[in-house]
Amino acid sequence: MELHLILIFMICAALVAVEMPDLISSVIALSSVGLGLCLAFLLLKAPNLAVTQLVVEILLVIVLIRATINRDLPLVKDGRWLFNTISTFLFIICFLAFAYFGLKELPVFGQPLMRVSSDYIANSYKDTGVANLVTAITMNFRSLDALAEMAVLFTAIIGVLAITRKAGRVNEK
Amino acid sequence: MKNNTSGMTLIVKTITRLTVGLILIYGIYIILGSNMKTGGAFAGGIIVALSFIHLMLAFGKDAVIKKIDENKGLIFASIAALVFLFLAAMGSRLIPFAEVALAIVVGTGIFVVFLALIALIGERSK
């Protein structure tokens, strides 16, 4: 029940964020979507994810406010609204159809399949010596995943620095 | 950290001086405690980066760039990434060290990207 209330709140806040003409109000509405997501993670008993989500949301709000304040972005309000509306509805219908077939295959909410995870829960402390189950799984059982994740993050950082570096922008003039 | 003209007002600067150390210590606590209780390398690294961003928003860019600039942060992140790769090759039982290495990569990386974005915006607005 609380989860449904939070989901409805998130949808309303996302609609406000899309429709608001003022950029700062839009950013604040978007951050309330993230807060709702954090509360949903807490309700579903995933505190690790909730902490990470909250922290990333704070960083996102700071970056967005610092990047969008005092700047007018070119917004296209008119023209092509017929094409936009039709394509949006087509994508929504497509998404809902695939979600209908996909959700039928999933296990029921609240009754997960415990094929691999029961083994993790039983043996993780003995195998890894780490009390936090999430850390044990992400850094030991799925450490290759963590390694690839770090590689992706590092490549993204290098890419941003390569695009925004000063020498490249001086040579353009 | 003198009260020069760059950055925000005196009230913000005073409160920042009180809170920034607490945020930094909380981030380190999240990183080091992540194998015992709730937390993680990713969240802790971003909290450490947020403390530096907090300092930078309050005191202006120059106060922070004296401590860590883009090249230094990139070298730091690269060394931590290599340490993480080495620990991954070593095998298990070294999870806390791997967490610290991952947190350093995340924290310095996010901070360096923020510095680059701020520099880009500052140059555009001129």
PDB file of C-alpha atoms in Angstrom:
ATOM      1  CA  MET A   1       0.000   0.000   0.000  1.00  0.00           C
ATOM      2  CA  GLU A   2       2.717   2.488   0.963  1.00  0.00           C
ATOM      3  CA  LEU A   3       4.652   1.422  -2.085  1.00  0.00           C
ATOM      4  CA  HIS A   4       1.715   2.286  -4.333  1.00  0.00           C
ATOM      5  CA  LEU A   5       1.386   5.708  -2.697  1.00  0.00           C
ATOM      6  CA  ILE A   6       5.094   6.350  -3.284  1.00  0.00           C
ATOM      7  CA  LEU A   7       4.825   5.235  -6.907  1.00  0.00           C
ATOM      8  CA  ILE A   8       1.851   7.564  -7.509  1.00  0.00           C
ATOM      9  CA  PHE A   9       3.800  10.411  -5.885  1.00  0.00           C
ATOM     10  CA  MET A  10       6.772   9.688  -8.158  1.00  0.00           C
ATOM     11  CA  ILE A  11       4.597   9.742 -11.279  1.00  0.00           C
ATOM     12  CA  CYS A  12       2.981  13.041 -10.224  1.00  0.00           C
ATOM     13  CA  ALA A  13       6.387  14.593  -9.483  1.00  0.00           C
ATOM     14  CA  ALA A  14       7.746  13.421 -12.840  1.00  0.00           C
ATOM     15  CA  LEU A  15       4.751  14.993 -14.633  1.00  0.00           C
ATOM     16  CA  VAL A  16       5.342  18.252 -12.746  1.00  0.00           C
ATOM     17  CA  ALA A  17       9.026  18.106 -13.696  1.00  0.00           C
ATOM     18  CA  VAL A  18       8.179  17.714 -17.368  1.00  0.00           C
ATOM     19  CA  GLU A  19       5.470  20.378 -17.490  1.00  0.00           C
ATOM     20  CA  MET A  20       7.096  23.083 -15.354  1.00  0.00           C
ATOM     21  CA  PRO A  21       8.280  26.061 -17.426  1.00  0.00           C
ATOM     22  CA  ASP A  22      10.847  27.159 -14.827  1.00  0.00           C
ATOM     23  CA  LEU A  23      14.068  25.153 -14.933  1.00  0.00           C
ATOM     24  CA  ILE A  24      14.853  25.339 -11.198  1.00  0.00           C
ATOM     25  CA  SER A  25      11.372  24.149 -10.226  1.00  0.00           C
ATOM     26  CA  SER A  26      11.739  21.342 -12.737  1.00  0.00           C
ATOM     27  CA  VAL A  27      15.043  20.236 -11.195  1.00  0.00           C
ATOM     28  CA  ILE A  28      13.532  20.262  -7.698  1.00  0.00           C
ATOM     29  CA  ALA A  29      10.539  18.202  -8.852  1.00  0.00           C
ATOM     30  CA  LEU A  30      12.944  15.727 -10.478  1.00  0.00           C
ATOM     31  CA  SER A  31      14.883  15.442  -7.224  1.00  0.00           C
ATOM     32  CA  SER A  32      11.650  14.611  -5.392  1.00  0.00           C
ATOM     33  CA  VAL A  33      11.234  11.710  -7.852  1.00  0.00           C
ATOM     34  CA  GLY A  34      14.623  10.454  -6.678  1.00  0.00           C
ATOM     35  CA  LEU A  35      13.622  10.870  -3.048  1.00  0.00           C
ATOM     36  CA  GLY A  36      10.532   8.758  -3.706  1.00  0.00           C
ATOM     37  CA  LEU A  37      12.702   6.100  -5.301  1.00  0.00           C
ATOM     38  CA  CYS A  38      14.973   6.131  -2.238  1.00  0.00           C
ATOM     39  CA  LEU A  39      11.948   5.664   0.051  1.00  0.00           C
ATOM     40  CA  ALA A  40      10.736   2.803  -2.131  1.00  0.00           C
ATOM     41  CA  PHE A  41      14.119   1.080  -1.785  1.00  0.00           C
ATOM     42  CA  LEU A  42      13.903   1.519   1.989  1.00  0.00           C
ATOM     43  CA  LEU A  43      10.409   0.012   2.039  1.00  0.00           C
ATOM     44  CA  LEU A  44      11.597  -2.948  -0.015  1.00  0.00           C
ATOM     45  CA  LYS A  45      14.397  -3.485   2.561  1.00  0.00           C
ATOM     46  CA  ALA A  46      17.390  -2.564   0.417  1.00  0.00           C
ATOM     47  CA  PRO A  47      19.258  -0.001   2.573  1.00  0.00           C
ATOM     48  CA  ASN A  48      22.483  -0.239   0.549  1.00  0.00           C
ATOM     49  CA  LEU A  49      20.672   0.812  -2.602  1.00  0.00           C
ATOM     50  CA  ALA A  50      18.782   3.520  -0.717  1.00  0.00           C
ATOM     51  CA  VAL A  51      22.015   5.102   0.557  1.00  0.00           C
ATOM     52  CA  THR A  52      23.573   5.034  -2.912  1.00  0.00           C
ATOM     53  CA  GLN A  53      20.411   6.413  -4.524  1.00  0.00           C
ATOM     54  CA  LEU A  54      20.151   9.284  -2.042  1.00  0.00           C
ATOM     55  CA  VAL A  55      23.789  10.262  -2.463  1.00  0.00           C
ATOM     56  CA  VAL A  56      23.655  10.116  -6.261  1.00  0.00           C
ATOM     57  CA  GLU A  57      20.461  12.211  -6.227  1.00  0.00           C
ATOM     58  CA  ILE A  58      22.160  14.901  -4.139  1.00  0.00           C
ATOM     59  CA  LEU A  59      25.095  14.997  -6.555  1.00  0.00           C
ATOM     60  CA  LEU A  60      22.703  15.116  -9.514  1.00  0.00           C
ATOM     61  CA  VAL A  61      20.751  18.050  -8.047  1.00  0.00           C
ATOM     62  CA  ILE A  62      23.954  19.991  -7.391  1.00  0.00           C
ATOM     63  CA  VAL A  63      25.255  19.382 -10.907  1.00  0.00           C
ATOM     64  CA  LEU A  64      21.900  20.204 -12.534  1.00  0.00           C
ATOM     65  CA  ILE A  65      21.370  23.412 -10.556  1.00  0.00           C
ATOM     66  CA  ARG A  66      24.934  24.526 -11.178  1.00  0.00           C
ATOM     67  CA  ALA A  67      24.583  23.711 -14.867  1.00  0.00           C
ATOM     68  CA  THR A  68      21.109  25.023 -15.594  1.00  0.00           C
ATOM     69  CA  ILE A  69      20.891  28.143 -13.433  1.00  0.00           C
ATOM     70  CA  ASN A  70      21.203  31.503 -15.256  1.00  0.00           C
ATOM     71  CA  ARG A  71      21.149  29.792 -18.625  1.00  0.00           C
ATOM     72  CA  ASP A  72      18.259  29.736 -21.060  1.00  0.00           C
ATOM     73  CA  LEU A  73      18.125  26.547 -23.022  1.00  0.00           C
ATOM     74  CA  PRO A  74      16.526  26.528 -26.480  1.00  0.00           C
ATOM     75  CA  LEU A  75      13.180  24.821 -26.021  1.00  0.00           C
ATOM     76  CA  VAL A  76      11.026  23.940 -29.005  1.00  0.00           C
ATOM     77  CA  LYS A  77       7.422  24.503 -27.964  1.00  0.00           C
ATOM     78  CA  ASP A  78       5.521  24.461 -31.251  1.00  0.00           C
ATOM     79  CA  GLY A  79       5.702  22.534 -34.501  1.00  0.00           C
ATOM     80  CA  ARG A  80       5.625  18.803 -35.136  1.00  0.00           C
ATOM     81  CA  TRP A  81       3.334  18.208 -32.179  1.00  0.00           C
ATOM     82  CA  LEU A  82       1.222  15.753 -34.204  1.00  0.00           C
ATOM     83  CA  PHE A  83       4.235  13.586 -35.071  1.00  0.00           C
ATOM     84  CA  ASN A  84       5.538  13.796 -31.495  1.00  0.00           C
ATOM     85  CA  THR A  85       2.203  12.786 -29.961  1.00  0.00           C
ATOM     86  CA  ILE A  86       1.669   9.899 -32.356  1.00  0.00           C
ATOM     87  CA  SER A  87       5.182   8.526 -31.894  1.00  0.00           C
ATOM     88  CA  THR A  88       4.906   8.875 -28.107  1.00  0.00           C
ATOM     89  CA  PHE A  89       1.656   6.895 -28.048  1.00  0.00           C
ATOM     90  CA  LEU A  90       3.133   4.258 -30.355  1.00  0.00           C
ATOM     91  CA  PHE A  91       6.126   3.818 -28.052  1.00  0.00           C
ATOM     92  CA  ILE A  92       3.867   3.636 -24.972  1.00  0.00           C
ATOM     93  CA  ILE A  93       1.673   0.955 -26.608  1.00  0.00           C
ATOM     94  CA  CYS A  94       4.771  -0.990 -27.714  1.00  0.00           C
ATOM     95  CA  PHE A  95       6.281  -0.797 -24.223  1.00  0.00           C
ATOM     96  CA  LEU A  96       3.064  -1.869 -22.498  1.00  0.00           C
ATOM     97  CA  ALA A  97       2.619  -4.823 -24.865  1.00  0.00           C
ATOM     98  CA  PHE A  98       6.151  -6.110 -24.281  1.00  0.00           C
ATOM     99  CA  ALA A  99       5.801  -5.479 -20.531  1.00  0.00           C
ATOM    100  CA  TYR A 100       2.586  -7.534 -20.479  1.00  0.00           C
ATOM    101  CA  PHE A 101       4.305 -10.557 -22.014  1.00  0.00           C
ATOM    102  CA  GLY A 102       7.482 -10.026 -19.979  1.00  0.00           C
ATOM    103  CA  LEU A 103       5.767  -9.645 -16.606  1.00  0.00           C
ATOM    104  CA  LYS A 104       3.832 -12.890 -17.081  1.00  0.00           C
ATOM    105  CA  GLU A 105       7.136 -14.789 -17.051  1.00  0.00           C
ATOM    106  CA  LEU A 106       8.463 -13.186 -13.868  1.00  0.00           C
ATOM    107  CA  PRO A 107       7.884 -14.733 -10.420  1.00  0.00           C
ATOM    108  CA  VAL A 108       5.153 -13.114  -8.307  1.00  0.00           C
ATOM    109  CA  PHE A 109       6.121  -9.972  -6.391  1.00  0.00           C
ATOM    110  CA  GLY A 110       7.325 -10.871  -2.897  1.00  0.00           C
ATOM    111  CA  GLN A 111       8.006 -14.535  -3.719  1.00  0.00           C
ATOM    112  CA  PRO A 112      11.428 -14.617  -5.354  1.00  0.00           C
ATOM    113  CA  LEU A 113      13.048 -17.679  -6.830  1.00  0.00           C
ATOM    114  CA  MET A 114      15.769 -18.755  -4.387  1.00  0.00           C
ATOM    115  CA  ARG A 115      17.889 -20.860  -6.719  1.00  0.00           C
ATOM    116  CA  VAL A 116      21.267 -19.107  -6.480  1.00  0.00           C
ATOM    117  CA  SER A 117      20.575 -16.670  -3.681  1.00  0.00           C
ATOM    118  CA  SER A 118      19.822 -19.297  -1.011  1.00  0.00           C
ATOM    119  CA  ASP A 119      23.332 -20.634  -1.546  1.00  0.00           C
ATOM    120  CA  TYR A 120      24.740 -17.098  -1.197  1.00  0.00           C
ATOM    121  CA  ILE A 121      22.785 -16.481   2.015  1.00  0.00           C
ATOM    122  CA  ALA A 122      23.916 -19.751   3.559  1.00  0.00           C
ATOM    123  CA  ASN A 123      27.616 -19.632   2.670  1.00  0.00           C
ATOM    124  CA  SER A 124      28.637 -16.011   2.131  1.00  0.00           C
ATOM    125  CA  TYR A 125      30.069 -15.315   5.589  1.00  0.00           C
ATOM    126  CA  LYS A 126      31.951 -18.613   5.659  1.00  0.00           C
ATOM    127  CA  ASP A 127      33.398 -18.124   2.183  1.00  0.00           C
ATOM    128  CA  THR A 128      34.296 -14.446   2.222  1.00  0.00           C
ATOM    129  CA  GLY A 129      34.557 -13.348   5.861  1.00  0.00           C
ATOM    130  CA  VAL A 130      32.409 -10.273   5.170  1.00  0.00           C
ATOM    131  CA  ALA A 131      29.303  -9.700   7.278  1.00  0.00           C
ATOM    132  CA  ASN A 132      27.457  -7.433   4.845  1.00  0.00           C
ATOM    133  CA  LEU A 133      25.795  -9.757   2.338  1.00  0.00           C
ATOM    134  CA  VAL A 134      25.548  -7.177  -0.434  1.00  0.00           C
ATOM    135  CA  THR A 135      29.251  -6.326  -0.232  1.00  0.00           C
ATOM    136  CA  ALA A 136      30.100 -10.029  -0.152  1.00  0.00           C
ATOM    137  CA  ILE A 137      28.131 -10.640  -3.347  1.00  0.00           C
ATOM    138  CA  THR A 138      29.242  -7.572  -5.294  1.00  0.00           C
ATOM    139  CA  MET A 139      32.916  -7.768  -4.352  1.00  0.00           C
ATOM    140  CA  ASN A 140      33.451 -11.521  -4.204  1.00  0.00           C
ATOM    141  CA  PHE A 141      30.877 -13.668  -5.983  1.00  0.00           C
ATOM    142  CA  ARG A 142      30.391 -11.062  -8.700  1.00  0.00           C
ATOM    143  CA  SER A 143      33.745  -9.317  -8.506  1.00  0.00           C
ATOM    144  CA  LEU A 144      34.239  -9.489 -12.273  1.00  0.00           C
ATOM    145  CA  ASP A 145      31.049  -7.458 -12.531  1.00  0.00           C
ATOM    146  CA  ALA A 146      32.508  -4.881 -10.129  1.00  0.00           C
ATOM    147  CA  LEU A 147      35.742  -4.807 -12.138  1.00  0.00           C
ATOM    148  CA  ALA A 148      33.899  -4.164 -15.410  1.00  0.00           C
ATOM    149  CA  GLU A 149      31.755  -1.543 -13.672  1.00  0.00           C
ATOM    150  CA  MET A 150      34.877   0.273 -12.507  1.00  0.00           C
ATOM    151  CA  ALA A 151      36.325   0.040 -16.025  1.00  0.00           C
ATOM    152  CA  VAL A 152      33.170   1.637 -17.450  1.00  0.00           C
ATOM    153  CA  LEU A 153      33.287   4.429 -14.851  1.00  0.00           C
ATOM    154  CA  PHE A 154      36.974   5.080 -15.477  1.00  0.00           C
ATOM    155  CA  THR A 155      36.444   5.187 -19.245  1.00  0.00           C
ATOM    156  CA  ALA A 156      33.568   7.646 -18.779  1.00  0.00           C
ATOM    157  CA  ILE A 157      35.752   9.925 -16.629  1.00  0.00           C
ATOM    158  CA  ILE A 158      38.580   9.822 -19.188  1.00  0.00           C
ATOM    159  CA  GLY A 159      36.069  10.573 -21.940  1.00  0.00           C
ATOM    160  CA  VAL A 160      34.601  13.609 -20.168  1.00  0.00           C
ATOM    161  CA  LEU A 161      38.067  14.987 -19.461  1.00  0.00           C
ATOM    162  CA  ALA A 162      39.155  14.404 -23.066  1.00  0.00           C
ATOM    163  CA  ILE A 163      36.121  16.274 -24.410  1.00  0.00           C
ATOM    164  CA  THR A 164      36.313  19.230 -22.005  1.00  0.00           C
ATOM    165  CA  ARG A 165      40.055  19.701 -21.816  1.00  0.00           C
ATOM    166  CA  LYS A 166      41.435  23.172 -22.434  1.00  0.00           C
ATOM    167  CA  ALA A 167      43.997  22.410 -25.161  1.00  0.00           C
ATOM    168  CA  GLY A 168      41.419  20.950 -27.500  1.00  0.00           C
ATOM    169  CA  ARG A 169      39.112  23.908 -27.157  1.00  0.00           C
ATOM    170  CA  VAL A 170      41.870  26.459 -27.761  1.00  0.00           C
ATOM    171  CA  ASN A 171      42.827  24.772 -31.027  1.00  0.00           C
ATOM    172  CA  GLU A 172      39.283  25.112 -32.337  1.00  0.00           C
ATOM    173  CA  LYS A 173      39.499  28.903 -32.690  1.00  0.00           C
TER     174      LYS A 173
ATOM    175  CA  MET B   1      40.789  29.497   3.931  1.00  0.00           C
ATOM    176  CA  LYS B   2      40.424  33.256   4.281  1.00  0.00           C
ATOM    177  CA  ASN B   3      37.199  35.176   3.780  1.00  0.00           C
ATOM    178  CA  ASN B   4      38.030  36.528   0.358  1.00  0.00           C
ATOM    179  CA  THR B   5      35.462  37.716  -2.126  1.00  0.00           C
ATOM    180  CA  SER B   6      35.122  34.521  -4.174  1.00  0.00           C
ATOM    181  CA  GLY B   7      32.420  32.036  -3.300  1.00  0.00           C
ATOM    182  CA  MET B   8      29.320  32.623  -1.191  1.00  0.00           C
ATOM    183  CA  THR B   9      28.574  34.826   1.826  1.00  0.00           C
ATOM    184  CA  LEU B  10      30.202  34.781   5.259  1.00  0.00           C
ATOM    185  CA  ILE B  11      27.349  32.758   6.799  1.00  0.00           C
ATOM    186  CA  VAL B  12      27.705  29.975   4.250  1.00  0.00           C
ATOM    187  CA  LYS B  13      31.469  29.957   4.648  1.00  0.00           C
ATOM    188  CA  THR B  14      31.280  29.663   8.440  1.00  0.00           C
ATOM    189  CA  ILE B  15      28.753  26.828   8.327  1.00  0.00           C
ATOM    190  CA  THR B  16      30.782  25.069   5.646  1.00  0.00           C
ATOM    191  CA  ARG B  17      33.889  25.224   7.805  1.00  0.00           C
ATOM    192  CA  LEU B  18      31.931  23.449  10.568  1.00  0.00           C
ATOM    193  CA  THR B  19      30.225  20.802   8.460  1.00  0.00           C
ATOM    194  CA  VAL B  20      32.705  19.830   5.756  1.00  0.00           C
ATOM    195  CA  GLY B  21      34.895  17.790   8.076  1.00  0.00           C
ATOM    196  CA  LEU B  22      31.906  15.891   9.416  1.00  0.00           C
ATOM    197  CA  ILE B  23      30.792  15.017   5.876  1.00  0.00           C
ATOM    198  CA  LEU B  24      34.300  13.827   5.001  1.00  0.00           C
ATOM    199  CA  ILE B  25      34.496  11.654   8.129  1.00  0.00           C
ATOM    200  CA  TYR B  26      31.030  10.236   7.425  1.00  0.00           C
ATOM    201  CA  GLY B  27      32.109   9.269   3.907  1.00  0.00           C
ATOM    202  CA  ILE B  28      35.224   7.520   5.227  1.00  0.00           C
ATOM    203  CA  TYR B  29      33.047   5.733   7.812  1.00  0.00           C
ATOM    204  CA  ILE B  30      30.688   4.517   5.086  1.00  0.00           C
ATOM    205  CA  ILE B  31      33.631   3.209   3.038  1.00  0.00           C
ATOM    206  CA  LEU B  32      35.447   1.454   5.879  1.00  0.00           C
ATOM    207  CA  GLY B  33      32.301   0.073   7.490  1.00  0.00           C
ATOM    208  CA  SER B  34      30.881  -1.290   4.278  1.00  0.00           C
ATOM    209  CA  ASN B  35      31.980  -4.858   4.992  1.00  0.00           C
ATOM    210  CA  MET B  36      30.271  -4.883   8.382  1.00  0.00           C
ATOM    211  CA  LYS B  37      27.120  -2.801   7.985  1.00  0.00           C
ATOM    212  CA  THR B  38      25.109  -0.787   5.496  1.00  0.00           C
ATOM    213  CA  GLY B  39      27.095   1.202   3.032  1.00  0.00           C
ATOM    214  CA  GLY B  40      29.280   0.712   0.051  1.00  0.00           C
ATOM    215  CA  ALA B  41      32.307   1.902  -1.821  1.00  0.00           C
ATOM    216  CA  PHE B  42      30.228   3.748  -4.406  1.00  0.00           C
ATOM    217  CA  ALA B  43      28.130   5.712  -1.901  1.00  0.00           C
ATOM    218  CA  GLY B  44      31.117   6.438   0.344  1.00  0.00           C
ATOM    219  CA  GLY B  45      33.240   7.650  -2.550  1.00  0.00           C
ATOM    220  CA  ILE B  46      30.504  10.009  -3.694  1.00  0.00           C
ATOM    221  CA  ILE B  47      30.064  11.350  -0.129  1.00  0.00           C
ATOM    222  CA  VAL B  48      33.809  12.123   0.024  1.00  0.00           C
ATOM    223  CA  ALA B  49      33.564  13.833  -3.365  1.00  0.00           C
ATOM    224  CA  LEU B  50      30.501  15.773  -2.160  1.00  0.00           C
ATOM    225  CA  SER B  51      32.451  17.171   0.778  1.00  0.00           C
ATOM    226  CA  PHE B  52      35.004  18.611  -1.644  1.00  0.00           C
ATOM    227  CA  ILE B  53      32.203  19.904  -3.890  1.00  0.00           C
ATOM    228  CA  HIS B  54      30.623  21.534  -0.804  1.00  0.00           C
ATOM    229  CA  LEU B  55      33.935  23.251  -0.067  1.00  0.00           C
ATOM    230  CA  MET B  56      34.197  24.386  -3.670  1.00  0.00           C
ATOM    231  CA  LEU B  57      30.660  25.823  -3.855  1.00  0.00           C
ATOM    232  CA  ALA B  58      31.182  27.790  -0.654  1.00  0.00           C
ATOM    233  CA  PHE B  59      34.742  29.050  -1.080  1.00  0.00           C
ATOM    234  CA  GLY B  60      35.103  29.262  -4.848  1.00  0.00           C
ATOM    235  CA  LYS B  61      37.132  27.163  -7.232  1.00  0.00           C
ATOM    236  CA  ASP B  62      40.605  28.393  -6.304  1.00  0.00           C
ATOM    237  CA  ALA B  63      40.427  27.302  -2.667  1.00  0.00           C
ATOM    238  CA  VAL B  64      39.946  23.672  -3.663  1.00  0.00           C
ATOM    239  CA  ILE B  65      42.193  23.589  -6.709  1.00  0.00           C
ATOM    240  CA  LYS B  66      45.148  24.307  -4.421  1.00  0.00           C
ATOM    241  CA  LYS B  67      44.441  20.972  -2.681  1.00  0.00           C
ATOM    242  CA  ILE B  68      43.599  18.818  -5.693  1.00  0.00           C
ATOM    243  CA  ASP B  69      43.398  19.792  -9.353  1.00  0.00           C
ATOM    244  CA  GLU B  70      42.342  17.822 -12.396  1.00  0.00           C
ATOM    245  CA  ASN B  71      45.675  16.229 -13.256  1.00  0.00           C
ATOM    246  CA  LYS B  72      46.414  15.243  -9.666  1.00  0.00           C
ATOM    247  CA  GLY B  73      42.944  13.740  -9.259  1.00  0.00           C
ATOM    248  CA  LEU B  74      43.263  11.812 -12.496  1.00  0.00           C
ATOM    249  CA  ILE B  75      46.638  10.364 -11.448  1.00  0.00           C
ATOM    250  CA  PHE B  76      45.131   9.420  -8.078  1.00  0.00           C
ATOM    251  CA  ALA B  77      42.160   7.676  -9.726  1.00  0.00           C
ATOM    252  CA  SER B  78      44.420   5.841 -12.170  1.00  0.00           C
ATOM    253  CA  ILE B  79      46.664   4.501  -9.397  1.00  0.00           C
ATOM    254  CA  ALA B  80      43.606   3.373  -7.408  1.00  0.00           C
ATOM    255  CA  ALA B  81      42.186   1.636 -10.484  1.00  0.00           C
ATOM    256  CA  LEU B  82      45.458  -0.249 -10.980  1.00  0.00           C
ATOM    257  CA  VAL B  83      45.451  -1.232  -7.291  1.00  0.00           C
ATOM    258  CA  PHE B  84      41.883  -2.534  -7.690  1.00  0.00           C
ATOM    259  CA  LEU B  85      42.933  -4.577 -10.738  1.00  0.00           C
ATOM    260  CA  PHE B  86      45.890  -5.989  -8.786  1.00  0.00           C
ATOM    261  CA  LEU B  87      43.646  -6.917  -5.834  1.00  0.00           C
ATOM    262  CA  ALA B  88      41.188  -8.544  -8.215  1.00  0.00           C
ATOM    263  CA  ALA B  89      44.025 -10.659  -9.588  1.00  0.00           C
ATOM    264  CA  MET B  90      45.101 -11.591  -6.053  1.00  0.00           C
ATOM    265  CA  GLY B  91      41.805 -13.272  -5.206  1.00  0.00           C
ATOM    266  CA  SER B  92      39.378 -13.115  -2.311  1.00  0.00           C
ATOM    267  CA  ARG B  93      39.830 -12.191   1.393  1.00  0.00           C
ATOM    268  CA  LEU B  94      40.959  -8.682   0.456  1.00  0.00           C
ATOM    269  CA  ILE B  95      37.517  -7.121   0.126  1.00  0.00           C
ATOM    270  CA  PRO B  96      38.058  -4.079   2.437  1.00  0.00           C
ATOM    271  CA  PHE B  97      41.135  -2.988   0.468  1.00  0.00           C
ATOM    272  CA  ALA B  98      39.279  -3.416  -2.811  1.00  0.00           C
ATOM    273  CA  GLU B  99      36.433  -1.319  -1.365  1.00  0.00           C
ATOM    274  CA  VAL B 100      38.846   1.488  -0.481  1.00  0.00           C
ATOM    275  CA  ALA B 101      40.419   1.393  -3.952  1.00  0.00           C
ATOM    276  CA  LEU B 102      37.012   1.488  -5.657  1.00  0.00           C
ATOM    277  CA  ALA B 103      35.915   4.360  -3.412  1.00  0.00           C
ATOM    278  CA  ILE B 104      39.022   6.367  -4.351  1.00  0.00           C
ATOM    279  CA  VAL B 105      38.333   5.794  -8.053  1.00  0.00           C
ATOM    280  CA  VAL B 106      34.689   6.843  -7.680  1.00  0.00           C
ATOM    281  CA  GLY B 107      35.335   9.844  -5.438  1.00  0.00           C
ATOM    282  CA  THR B 108      38.215  11.426  -7.315  1.00  0.00           C
ATOM    283  CA  GLY B 109      36.630  10.609 -10.652  1.00  0.00           C
ATOM    284  CA  ILE B 110      33.318  12.269  -9.817  1.00  0.00           C
ATOM    285  CA  PHE B 111      35.107  15.288  -8.362  1.00  0.00           C
ATOM    286  CA  VAL B 112      37.349  15.673 -11.424  1.00  0.00           C
ATOM    287  CA  VAL B 113      34.321  15.471 -13.726  1.00  0.00           C
ATOM    288  CA  PHE B 114      32.580  18.135 -11.618  1.00  0.00           C
ATOM    289  CA  LEU B 115      35.658  20.382 -11.870  1.00  0.00           C
ATOM    290  CA  ALA B 116      35.711  19.957 -15.649  1.00  0.00           C
ATOM    291  CA  LEU B 117      31.986  20.772 -15.943  1.00  0.00           C
ATOM    292  CA  ILE B 118      32.356  23.887 -13.771  1.00  0.00           C
ATOM    293  CA  ALA B 119      35.295  25.065 -15.876  1.00  0.00           C
ATOM    294  CA  LEU B 120      33.269  24.500 -19.058  1.00  0.00           C
ATOM    295  CA  ILE B 121      30.261  26.449 -17.748  1.00  0.00           C
ATOM    296  CA  GLY B 122      32.450  29.281 -16.494  1.00  0.00           C
ATOM    297  CA  GLU B 123      34.104  29.621 -19.880  1.00  0.00           C
ATOM    298  CA  ARG B 124      30.779  29.568 -21.752  1.00  0.00           C
ATOM    299  CA  SER B 125      29.236  32.284 -19.608  1.00  0.00           C
ATOM    300  CA  LYS B 126      32.067  34.742 -20.323  1.00  0.00           C
TER     301      LYS B 126
END
